[in-house]
Amino acid sequence: GAPGTGARKYGKQGLDTVVRLPVGTLILEKSTYELVADLNEPGQEIIIARGGRGGLGNTHFATALRRAPKLAEKGEPGEEKELILELKVLADVGVVGLPNAGKSTLLSALSAAHPKIADYPFTTLVPNLGRVRVEEGQSFAMVDIPGLIEGASQGTGLGHEFLRHVERTRLLIHMVEVGNEEQDPWTEFETVNKELKLYRHGLEKRPQLVALNKIDLLPDTAGLDKLVKKFTQKGYEVFLISAATRRGVQELARRAWVILQTLPAPALEVKLPVKPKGPIPRFVLTALEPGHWRVTGKEVEKWMAMTDFGNEEAVEKLKNIFDRLGLTEAFRTQGVKDGDTVYVGKEEFTYQEDEF
C-alpha cells in the first residue's frame, strides 16, 4: 500500500495479488512438502500469504503531554512463503498402458481432444484431457496418461509426473496392445499394474476396464479367446477394440459411464502437518560463528522490520519490546558481547550492552 500523508490521512491500501491456477492444483510447503491447499473445485479461493498491516503514524502515539511525537512505525512486512505447485488432473476416467498402446488414439476417437498421435512410443509427454459424450446429458472427463514403463513408480521415464494424475480418477481403462505378435499382452498388463501398486498401495485395485486394442491388425480375433478368458478369470471386464477404426470404442465408453454411476470420488491420502507439542517459544537466540548471532521468532522479526532506526523514539520503543519479550535478558545470559552482530529477519544491528 501507499504511505500515509498529512492531516491524519491513511495510505491507500494495496491491491491483492491473485494467482490463477487450474483446478486440481495442490499447494505444498517447499521445506516440508506438507499440504497447504487442494484446489479441487472451480472458483475456489484461498489466502496463502497475508500482507502486513500499515504502520501507525505519529498521531497514534500523541498524548496530552506529547502533542506531536516523532515516533511512527514502518509497515509490517507481509508473509513470505516458498511453495510447490503440483497439478493432479481431475478426471473421471484415466487411460493407462504402456507406450504406444493407443491411449491417445482412444481419447481422440471419443472426444474433441486432439492429442499428438504417431506410430512410435512416447509420443505423449503430457496428460491430455477430453470430455466424452455418451448420450444426451451423459458425459465424463477422461485423461490420457502418458505411457508407463517398468520403474515408473520410482520416477523412471518421468513416471512420478505421470502417475500422480491417476490418483484422482475413479475408473481406469487399461489399454493393452494385441496387434504385435512380438509382445505378450498379459505381461504388459501386469507391468503397468505393478507400477500402479508401487507408486501408491491400492491404486492397482482401482476399478479397471481392459481394452485389448489394435484388433484391426489381426486376421481374426479367435486367437484372443484364451487371453480374454485369462482376464475374465481374474475378474476383469474385457473389450476388443480398434481405437484407430473406432471399432468397439462406443461400447467401451457406455460401459465406463454405467460403472461411474456406482463409484464415489477416490479418497485422497493427505498427510496433515504434525503439530508441535507444548508452547512455541516467542524467540530463539542462536550463536552462529564467533561474534555473530541470529534471533528467530515472528514477533521479534515483525517489530524489527517495523522500526525506523533513524528515529530515537522508535529505537527506544523497540528496546522496551525486547525487555518485555525477555530478549534483553537472553542477550546477557547467553553471552552476547559488545560489538557482536545480531541478525533478526532481514535486519541486523551491533549489540551494545549499555544500550539494552
Tab-separated table of C-alpha atoms in Angstrom, residues 87-89 161-169:
chain	number	residue	atom	x	y	z
A	87	LEU	CA	-1.087	-30.338	-10.706
A	88	LYS	CA	-3.108	-33.526	-10.482
A	89	VAL	CA	-5.596	-33.584	-13.322
A	161	GLU	CA	4.972	-36.880	-13.279
A	162	PHE	CA	2.547	-39.256	-15.000
A	163	LEU	CA	1.333	-41.473	-12.160
A	164	ARG	CA	0.165	-38.642	-9.917
A	165	HIS	CA	-2.603	-37.883	-12.432
A	166	VAL	CA	-4.040	-41.383	-11.925
A	167	GLU	CA	-4.765	-40.695	-8.250
A	168	ARG	CA	-7.827	-38.520	-8.892
A	169	THR	CA	-9.532	-40.805	-11.368
